[in-house]
N, CA and C atoms as an extended XYZ file, in Angstrom:
393
Properties=species:S:1:pos:R:3:atomname:S:1:resname:S:1:resid:I:1 pbc="F F F"
N         6.728      -66.004       81.968 N   MET     1
C         7.104      -64.682       82.410 CA  MET     1
C         5.996      -64.155       83.311 C   MET     1
N         6.399      -63.539       84.416 N   ARG     2
C         5.427      -63.074       85.396 CA  ARG     2
C         5.782      -61.671       85.881 C   ARG     2
N         4.798      -61.007       86.483 N   ILE     3
C         5.030      -59.708       87.122 CA  ILE     3
C         5.707      -59.988       88.457 C   ILE     3
N         6.762      -59.227       88.768 N   THR     4
C         7.582      -59.537       89.950 CA  THR     4
C         7.231      -58.728       91.195 C   THR     4
N         6.399      -57.696       91.072 N   GLY     5
C         6.068      -56.918       92.261 CA  GLY     5
C         4.803      -56.109       92.086 C   GLY     5
N         4.333      -55.545       93.179 N   GLY     6
C         3.149      -54.694       93.141 CA  GLY     6
C         1.848      -55.469       93.188 C   GLY     6
N         0.768      -54.790       92.800 N   ILE     7
C        -0.564      -55.377       92.945 CA  ILE     7
C        -0.837      -56.535       91.987 C   ILE     7
N        -0.070      -56.624       90.897 N   ALA     8
C        -0.255      -57.731       89.951 CA  ALA     8
C         0.833      -58.795       90.103 C   ALA     8
N         1.569      -58.755       91.207 N   LYS     9
C         2.671      -59.688       91.436 CA  LYS     9
C         2.215      -61.129       91.220 C   LYS     9
N         3.036      -61.860       90.465 N   GLY    10
C         2.758      -63.259       90.218 CA  GLY    10
C         1.924      -63.539       88.982 C   GLY    10
N         1.265      -62.506       88.440 N   GLN    11
C         0.451      -62.701       87.231 CA  GLN    11
C         1.350      -63.094       86.064 C   GLN    11
N         0.938      -64.109       85.331 N   GLN    12
C         1.675      -64.557       84.152 CA  GLN    12
C         1.314      -63.681       82.958 C   GLN    12
N         2.322      -63.340       82.155 N   LEU    13
C         2.107      -62.568       80.941 CA  LEU    13
C         2.285      -63.459       79.723 C   LEU    13
N         1.518      -63.158       78.703 N   LYS    14
C         1.621      -63.891       77.447 CA  LYS    14
C         2.864      -63.418       76.701 C   LYS    14
N         3.555      -64.347       76.070 N   VAL    15
C         4.764      -64.057       75.305 CA  VAL    15
C         4.565      -64.597       73.897 C   VAL    15
N         4.884      -63.807       72.866 N   PRO    16
C         4.718      -64.321       71.500 CA  PRO    16
C         5.679      -65.471       71.213 C   PRO    16
N         5.249      -66.352       70.348 N   LYS    17
C         6.078      -67.500       69.985 CA  LYS    17
C         6.799      -67.209       68.669 C   LYS    17
N         7.752      -66.274       68.740 N   ASN    18
C         8.573      -65.975       67.571 CA  ASN    18
C         9.911      -65.420       68.041 C   ASN    18
N        10.802      -65.230       67.114 N   ASP    19
C        12.134      -64.724       67.454 CA  ASP    19
C        12.221      -63.208       67.422 C   ASP    19
N        11.113      -62.522       67.110 N   LEU    20
C        11.139      -61.062       67.009 CA  LEU    20
C        11.145      -60.392       68.379 C   LEU    20
N        10.616      -61.077       69.378 N   VAL    21
C        10.514      -60.495       70.719 CA  VAL    21
C        11.428      -61.261       71.666 C   VAL    21
N        12.239      -60.493       72.391 N   ARG    22
C        13.158      -61.050       73.381 CA  ARG    22
C        12.812      -60.380       74.707 C   ARG    22
N        11.863      -60.960       75.442 N   PRO    23
C        11.391      -60.297       76.659 CA  PRO    23
C        12.494      -60.135       77.717 C   PRO    23
N        12.426      -59.031       78.422 N   THR    24
C        13.311      -58.815       79.566 CA  THR    24
C        12.951      -59.837       80.630 C   THR    24
N        13.931      -60.541       81.144 N   THR    25
C        13.658      -61.620       82.098 CA  THR    25
C        13.105      -61.079       83.418 C   THR    25
N        12.443      -61.948       84.147 N   ASP    26
C        11.898      -61.584       85.457 CA  ASP    26
C        12.996      -61.033       86.364 C   ASP    26
N        14.120      -61.706       86.373 N   ARG    27
C        15.219      -61.318       87.265 CA  ARG    27
C        15.737      -59.913       86.930 C   ARG    27
N        15.871      -59.618       85.654 N   VAL    28
C        16.359      -58.295       85.247 CA  VAL    28
C        15.329      -57.224       85.595 C   VAL    28
N        14.044      -57.490       85.323 N   ARG    29
C        13.008      -56.513       85.670 CA  ARG    29
C        12.967      -56.268       87.172 C   ARG    29
N        13.097      -57.327       87.952 N   GLU    30
C        13.100      -57.178       89.407 CA  GLU    30
C        14.266      -56.301       89.850 C   GLU    30
N        15.432      -56.491       89.246 N   ALA    31
C        16.603      -55.669       89.573 CA  ALA    31
C        16.386      -54.217       89.170 C   ALA    31
N        15.828      -53.993       87.987 N   ILE    32
C        15.559      -52.624       87.524 CA  ILE    32
C        14.646      -51.907       88.515 C   ILE    32
N        13.565      -52.557       88.902 N   PHE    33
C        12.607      -51.898       89.784 CA  PHE    33
C        13.120      -51.774       91.213 C   PHE    33
N        13.996      -52.626       91.616 N   SER    34
C        14.637      -52.483       92.921 CA  SER    34
C        15.511      -51.225       92.931 C   SER    34
N        16.263      -51.031       91.864 N   ILE    35
C        17.099      -49.821       91.752 CA  ILE    35
C        16.228      -48.574       91.689 C   ILE    35
N        15.165      -48.625       90.873 N   LEU    36
C        14.270      -47.467       90.768 CA  LEU    36
C        13.627      -47.126       92.105 C   LEU    36
N        13.256      -48.131       92.873 N   ALA    37
C        12.632      -47.898       94.177 CA  ALA    37
C        13.580      -47.177       95.125 C   ALA    37
N        14.877      -47.411       94.966 N   SER    38
C        15.839      -46.728       95.838 CA  SER    38
C        16.056      -45.272       95.412 C   SER    38
N        15.643      -44.932       94.183 N   LEU    39
C        15.838      -43.576       93.670 CA  LEU    39
C        14.618      -42.684       93.856 C   LEU    39
N        13.436      -43.273       93.785 N   THR    40
C        12.212      -42.486       93.906 CA  THR    40
C        11.098      -43.365       94.449 C   THR    40
N        10.169      -42.751       95.114 N   SER    41
C         9.071      -43.528       95.676 CA  SER    41
C         7.865      -43.588       94.739 C   SER    41
N         7.846      -42.729       93.716 N   HIS    42
C         6.666      -42.708       92.852 CA  HIS    42
C         6.965      -42.033       91.522 C   HIS    42
N         6.375      -42.552       90.482 N   TRP    43
C         6.344      -41.884       89.195 CA  TRP    43
C         4.932      -42.035       88.675 C   TRP    43
N         4.449      -41.033       87.970 N   SER    44
C         3.062      -41.118       87.544 CA  SER    44
C         2.915      -41.570       86.097 C   SER    44
N         3.790      -41.111       85.200 N   ARG    45
C         3.653      -41.456       83.780 CA  ARG    45
C         4.892      -42.170       83.272 C   ARG    45
N         4.656      -43.266       82.549 N   GLY    46
C         5.756      -44.026       81.975 CA  GLY    46
C         5.591      -44.198       80.483 C   GLY    46
N         6.699      -44.455       79.817 N   LEU    47
C         6.724      -44.719       78.382 CA  LEU    47
C         7.551      -45.974       78.156 C   LEU    47
N         6.971      -46.964       77.506 N   ASP    48
C         7.650      -48.231       77.228 CA  ASP    48
C         7.863      -48.315       75.716 C   ASP    48
N         9.108      -48.045       75.271 N   LEU    49
C         9.453      -48.068       73.855 CA  LEU    49
C         9.980      -49.441       73.468 C   LEU    49
N         9.713      -49.867       72.242 N   PHE    50
C        10.046      -51.226       71.800 CA  PHE    50
C         9.452      -52.202       72.820 C   PHE    50
N         8.182      -52.032       73.116 N   ALA    51
C         7.543      -52.654       74.275 CA  ALA    51
C         7.459      -54.181       74.225 C   ALA    51
N         7.427      -54.781       73.063 N   GLY    52
C         7.406      -56.249       72.982 CA  GLY    52
C         6.192      -56.864       73.639 C   GLY    52
N         6.346      -57.374       74.834 N   THR    53
C         5.229      -57.962       75.598 CA  THR    53
C         4.565      -56.934       76.516 C   THR    53
N         5.217      -55.790       76.701 N   GLY    54
C         4.710      -54.783       77.624 CA  GLY    54
C         5.139      -55.016       79.059 C   GLY    54
N         6.017      -55.979       79.288 N   ALA    55
C         6.364      -56.378       80.659 CA  ALA    55
C         6.914      -55.228       81.500 C   ALA    55
N         7.783      -54.395       80.932 N   LEU    56
C         8.361      -53.305       81.744 CA  LEU    56
C         7.289      -52.287       82.145 C   LEU    56
N         6.471      -51.874       81.188 N   GLY    57
C         5.414      -50.919       81.505 CA  GLY    57
C         4.352      -51.488       82.422 C   GLY    57
N         4.003      -52.751       82.219 N   ILE    58
C         3.014      -53.396       83.092 CA  ILE    58
C         3.572      -53.542       84.502 C   ILE    58
N         4.849      -53.840       84.590 N   GLU    59
C         5.504      -53.902       85.909 CA  GLU    59
C         5.398      -52.536       86.602 C   GLU    59
N         5.605      -51.457       85.847 N   ALA    60
C         5.489      -50.107       86.409 CA  ALA    60
C         4.063      -49.843       86.889 C   ALA    60
N         3.073      -50.227       86.090 N   LEU    61
C         1.676      -50.051       86.504 CA  LEU    61
C         1.368      -50.861       87.762 C   LEU    61
N         1.905      -52.047       87.835 N   SER    62
C         1.701      -52.890       89.009 CA  SER    62
C         2.278      -52.239       90.265 C   SER    62
N         3.310      -51.443       90.051 N   ARG    63
C         3.990      -50.788       91.177 CA  ARG    63
C         3.561      -49.325       91.308 C   ARG    63
N         2.321      -49.039       90.961 N   ASP    64
C         1.647      -47.765       91.222 CA  ASP    64
C         1.866      -46.644       90.210 C   ASP    64
N         2.440      -46.907       89.052 N   ALA    65
C         2.442      -45.869       88.016 CA  ALA    65
C         0.983      -45.595       87.648 C   ALA    65
N         0.672      -44.343       87.344 N   GLU    66
C        -0.709      -43.983       87.036 CA  GLU    66
C        -1.077      -44.231       85.575 C   GLU    66
N        -0.088      -44.124       84.679 N   TRP    67
C        -0.362      -44.260       83.239 CA  TRP    67
C         0.922      -44.680       82.532 C   TRP    67
N         0.800      -45.548       81.531 N   VAL    68
C         1.944      -45.919       80.695 CA  VAL    68
C         1.501      -45.959       79.237 C   VAL    68
N         2.295      -45.325       78.378 N   ASP    69
C         2.129      -45.445       76.931 CA  ASP    69
C         3.114      -46.500       76.438 C   ASP    69
N         2.628      -47.397       75.596 N   PHE    70
C         3.442      -48.481       75.037 CA  PHE    70
C         3.602      -48.234       73.544 C   PHE    70
N         4.809      -48.462       73.023 N   VAL    71
C         5.056      -48.305       71.589 CA  VAL    71
C         5.780      -49.543       71.071 C   VAL    71
N         5.217      -50.140       70.044 N   ASP    72
C         5.883      -51.231       69.348 CA  ASP    72
C         5.360      -51.244       67.919 C   ASP    72
N         6.216      -51.555       66.963 N   GLN    73
C         5.785      -51.518       65.565 CA  GLN    73
C         5.266      -52.851       65.046 C   GLN    73
N         5.405      -53.927       65.816 N   GLN    74
C         4.939      -55.241       65.382 CA  GLN    74
C         3.477      -55.445       65.804 C   GLN    74
N         2.566      -55.621       64.834 N   PRO    75
C         1.152      -55.809       65.189 CA  PRO    75
C         0.911      -56.962       66.175 C   PRO    75
N         1.663      -58.065       66.053 N   LYS    76
C         1.479      -59.182       66.992 CA  LYS    76
C         1.877      -58.762       68.405 C   LYS    76
N         2.944      -57.990       68.516 N   SER    77
C         3.361      -57.506       69.842 CA  SER    77
C         2.315      -56.575       70.425 C   SER    77
N         1.776      -55.683       69.602 N   CYS    78
C         0.741      -54.755       70.084 CA  CYS    78
C        -0.476      -55.524       70.594 C   CYS    78
N        -0.861      -56.567       69.879 N   ALA    79
C        -2.004      -57.377       70.315 CA  ALA    79
C        -1.699      -58.074       71.641 C   ALA    79
N        -0.490      -58.567       71.803 N   ILE    80
C        -0.117      -59.236       73.055 CA  ILE    80
C        -0.058      -58.245       74.211 C   ILE    80
N         0.454      -57.043       73.965 N   ILE    81
C         0.474      -56.019       75.021 CA  ILE    81
C        -0.953      -55.735       75.483 C   ILE    81
N        -1.864      -55.565       74.549 N   LYS    82
C        -3.265      -55.300       74.904 CA  LYS    82
C        -3.861      -56.465       75.691 C   LYS    82
N        -3.558      -57.696       75.274 N   GLN    83
C        -4.053      -58.870       76.004 CA  GLN    83
C        -3.486      -58.912       77.419 C   GLN    83
N        -2.197      -58.619       77.547 N   ASN    84
C        -1.566      -58.626       78.875 CA  ASN    84
C        -2.136      -57.528       79.765 C   ASN    84
N        -2.356      -56.348       79.208 N   LEU    85
C        -2.957      -55.254       79.987 CA  LEU    85
C        -4.347      -55.653       80.474 C   LEU    85
N        -5.128      -56.247       79.594 N   HIS    86
C        -6.473      -56.684       79.967 CA  HIS    86
C        -6.414      -57.760       81.053 C   HIS    86
N        -5.504      -58.712       80.885 N   LYS    87
C        -5.397      -59.820       81.834 CA  LYS    87
C        -5.113      -59.342       83.252 C   LYS    87
N        -4.245      -58.329       83.399 N   VAL    88
C        -3.893      -57.848       84.736 CA  VAL    88
C        -4.757      -56.674       85.187 C   VAL    88
N        -5.713      -56.262       84.352 N   GLY    89
C        -6.660      -55.219       84.735 CA  GLY    89
C        -6.159      -53.798       84.589 C   GLY    89
N        -5.215      -53.571       83.696 N   PHE    90
C        -4.645      -52.229       83.537 CA  PHE    90
C        -4.998      -51.565       82.207 C   PHE    90
N        -5.964      -52.081       81.486 N   SER    91
C        -6.318      -51.526       80.172 CA  SER    91
C        -6.701      -50.054       80.237 C   SER    91
N        -7.307      -49.641       81.338 N   GLN    92
C        -7.759      -48.259       81.472 CA  GLN    92
C        -6.648      -47.307       81.919 C   GLN    92
N        -5.445      -47.846       82.121 N   LYS    93
C        -4.319      -47.031       82.597 CA  LYS    93
C        -3.197      -46.974       81.568 C   LYS    93
N        -3.545      -47.268       80.299 N   ALA    94
C        -2.490      -47.370       79.294 CA  ALA    94
C        -3.042      -47.142       77.896 C   ALA    94
N        -2.108      -46.835       76.994 N   HIS    95
C        -2.442      -46.774       75.571 CA  HIS    95
C        -1.321      -47.465       74.807 C   HIS    95
N        -1.703      -48.247       73.799 N   VAL    96
C        -0.730      -48.957       72.974 CA  VAL    96
C        -0.703      -48.309       71.595 C   VAL    96
N         0.472      -47.833       71.195 N   TYR    97
C         0.672      -47.251       69.871 CA  TYR    97
C         1.414      -48.274       69.022 C   TYR    97
N         0.793      -48.690       67.943 N   CYS    98
C         1.396      -49.689       67.063 CA  CYS    98
C         2.027      -48.963       65.869 C   CYS    98
N         3.248      -48.517       66.081 N   CYS    99
C         3.996      -47.788       65.056 CA  CYS    99
C         5.467      -47.817       65.452 C   CYS    99
N         6.314      -47.286       64.597 N   SER   100
C         7.736      -47.241       64.933 CA  SER   100
C         7.956      -46.255       66.076 C   SER   100
N         9.011      -46.481       66.812 N   VAL   101
C         9.368      -45.564       67.893 CA  VAL   101
C         9.667      -44.187       67.322 C   VAL   101
N        10.371      -44.146       66.200 N   ALA   102
C        10.697      -42.854       65.574 CA  ALA   102
C         9.429      -42.073       65.263 C   ALA   102
N         8.406      -42.728       64.733 N   LYS   103
C         7.147      -42.047       64.432 CA  LYS   103
C         6.449      -41.607       65.716 C   LYS   103
N         6.398      -42.491       66.710 N   ALA   104
C         5.718      -42.165       67.965 CA  ALA   104
C         6.338      -40.934       68.622 C   ALA   104
N         7.635      -40.814       68.539 N   LEU   105
C         8.305      -39.671       69.169 CA  LEU   105
C         7.961      -38.348       68.495 C   LEU   105
N         7.381      -38.390       67.302 N   THR   106
C         6.960      -37.156       66.636 CA  THR   106
C         5.616      -36.648       67.149 C   THR   106
N         4.805      -37.534       67.752 N   PHE   107
C         3.492      -37.080       68.215 CA  PHE   107
C         3.235      -37.262       69.717 C   PHE   107
N         4.026      -38.051       70.396 N   LEU   108
C         3.836      -38.181       71.848 CA  LEU   108
C         4.339      -36.897       72.500 C   LEU   108
N         3.433      -36.165       73.114 N   ASP   109
C         3.831      -34.879       73.691 CA  ASP   109
C         3.700      -34.833       75.208 C   ASP   109
N         3.456      -35.974       75.809 N   SER   110
C         3.368      -36.037       77.269 CA  SER   110
C         4.757      -35.932       77.879 C   SER   110
N         4.786      -35.521       79.119 N   LYS   111
C         6.023      -35.575       79.888 CA  LYS   111
C         5.987      -36.877       80.673 C   LYS   111
N         7.106      -37.594       80.636 N   TYR   112
C         7.183      -38.889       81.295 CA  TYR   112
C         8.179      -38.841       82.442 C   TYR   112
N         7.818      -39.519       83.522 N   ASP   113
C         8.713      -39.627       84.671 CA  ASP   113
C         9.751      -40.716       84.459 C   ASP   113
N         9.387      -41.721       83.660 N   ILE   114
C        10.286      -42.856       83.406 CA  ILE   114
C        10.067      -43.335       81.970 C   ILE   114
N        11.181      -43.631       81.303 N   VAL   115
C        11.117      -44.169       79.940 CA  VAL   115
C        11.905      -45.474       79.918 C   VAL   115
N        11.243      -46.525       79.464 N   PHE   116
C        11.897      -47.822       79.291 CA  PHE   116
C        12.167      -48.004       77.805 C   PHE   116
N        13.351      -48.463       77.486 N   MET   117
C        13.709      -48.687       76.084 CA  MET   117
C        14.559      -49.941       76.001 C   MET   117
N        13.972      -50.998       75.478 N   ASP   118
C        14.674      -52.276       75.363 CA  ASP   118
C        14.551      -52.748       73.910 C   ASP   118
N        15.324      -52.110       73.002 N   PRO   119
C        15.176      -52.406       71.570 CA  PRO   119
C        15.788      -53.747       71.176 C   PRO   119
N        15.373      -54.243       70.024 N   PRO   120
C        16.014      -55.459       69.500 CA  PRO   120
C        17.490      -55.180       69.237 C   PRO   120
N        18.318      -56.164       69.478 N   TYR   121
C        19.756      -55.987       69.274 CA  TYR   121
C        20.100      -55.599       67.846 C   TYR   121
N        19.374      -56.137       66.902 N   SER   122
C        19.739      -55.970       65.499 CA  SER   122
C        19.079      -54.772       64.814 C   SER   122
N        18.415      -53.912       65.550 N   ASP   123
C        17.709      -52.781       64.938 CA  ASP   123
C        18.656      -51.601       64.753 C   ASP   123
N        19.051      -51.302       63.511 N   PRO   124
C        19.995      -50.205       63.274 CA  PRO   124
C        19.406      -48.818       63.542 C   PRO   124
N        18.081      -48.695       63.564 N   SER   125
C        17.466      -47.387       63.805 CA  SER   125
C        17.607      -46.936       65.253 C   SER   125
N        17.942      -47.854       66.136 N   THR   126
C        18.058      -47.528       67.553 CA  THR   126
C        19.089      -46.428       67.800 C   THR   126
N        20.204      -46.471       67.116 N   ASN   127
C        21.242      -45.452       67.300 CA  ASN   127
C        20.718      -44.060       66.991 C   ASN   127
N        19.919      -43.915       65.955 N   ASN   128
C        19.367      -42.611       65.593 CA  ASN   128
C        18.374      -42.111       66.637 C   ASN   128
N        17.633      -43.017       67.240 N   ILE   129
C        16.641      -42.633       68.248 CA  ILE   129
C        17.322      -42.171       69.526 C   ILE   129
N        18.358      -42.860       69.920 N   ILE   130
C        19.068      -42.513       71.151 CA  ILE   130
C        19.745      -41.154       71.025 C   ILE   130
N        20.321      -40.886       69.875 N   MET   131
C        21.059      -39.633       69.685 CA  MET   131
C        20.114      -38.561       69.321 C   MET   131
């Protein structure tokens, strides 16, 4: 898995070797950011919920987002997000919260220009968070 655009384009990201994380593919991320680019030229703050590898938020940072908060409840995923941020040089432009999305939403008080949410298919709590 690699970053598809921006200053970190081509950088490989680490992916956990388990079935808990289903990373968004390069092709899908490229399509998402192509659509976003046609809607706005800039966003400053992003939020990556159910972040997994952090690929969506890191892609945003690569494409000039100023700050991204990452949320994932799996400690292995949080460690991989931190490793990926360090690898591409974005550690100082992000914070990783290792807790449930429901809990994070009780204390995250920033305003975000973009929110990414790519939850596991089998997570029943997702419906409550969306509504």
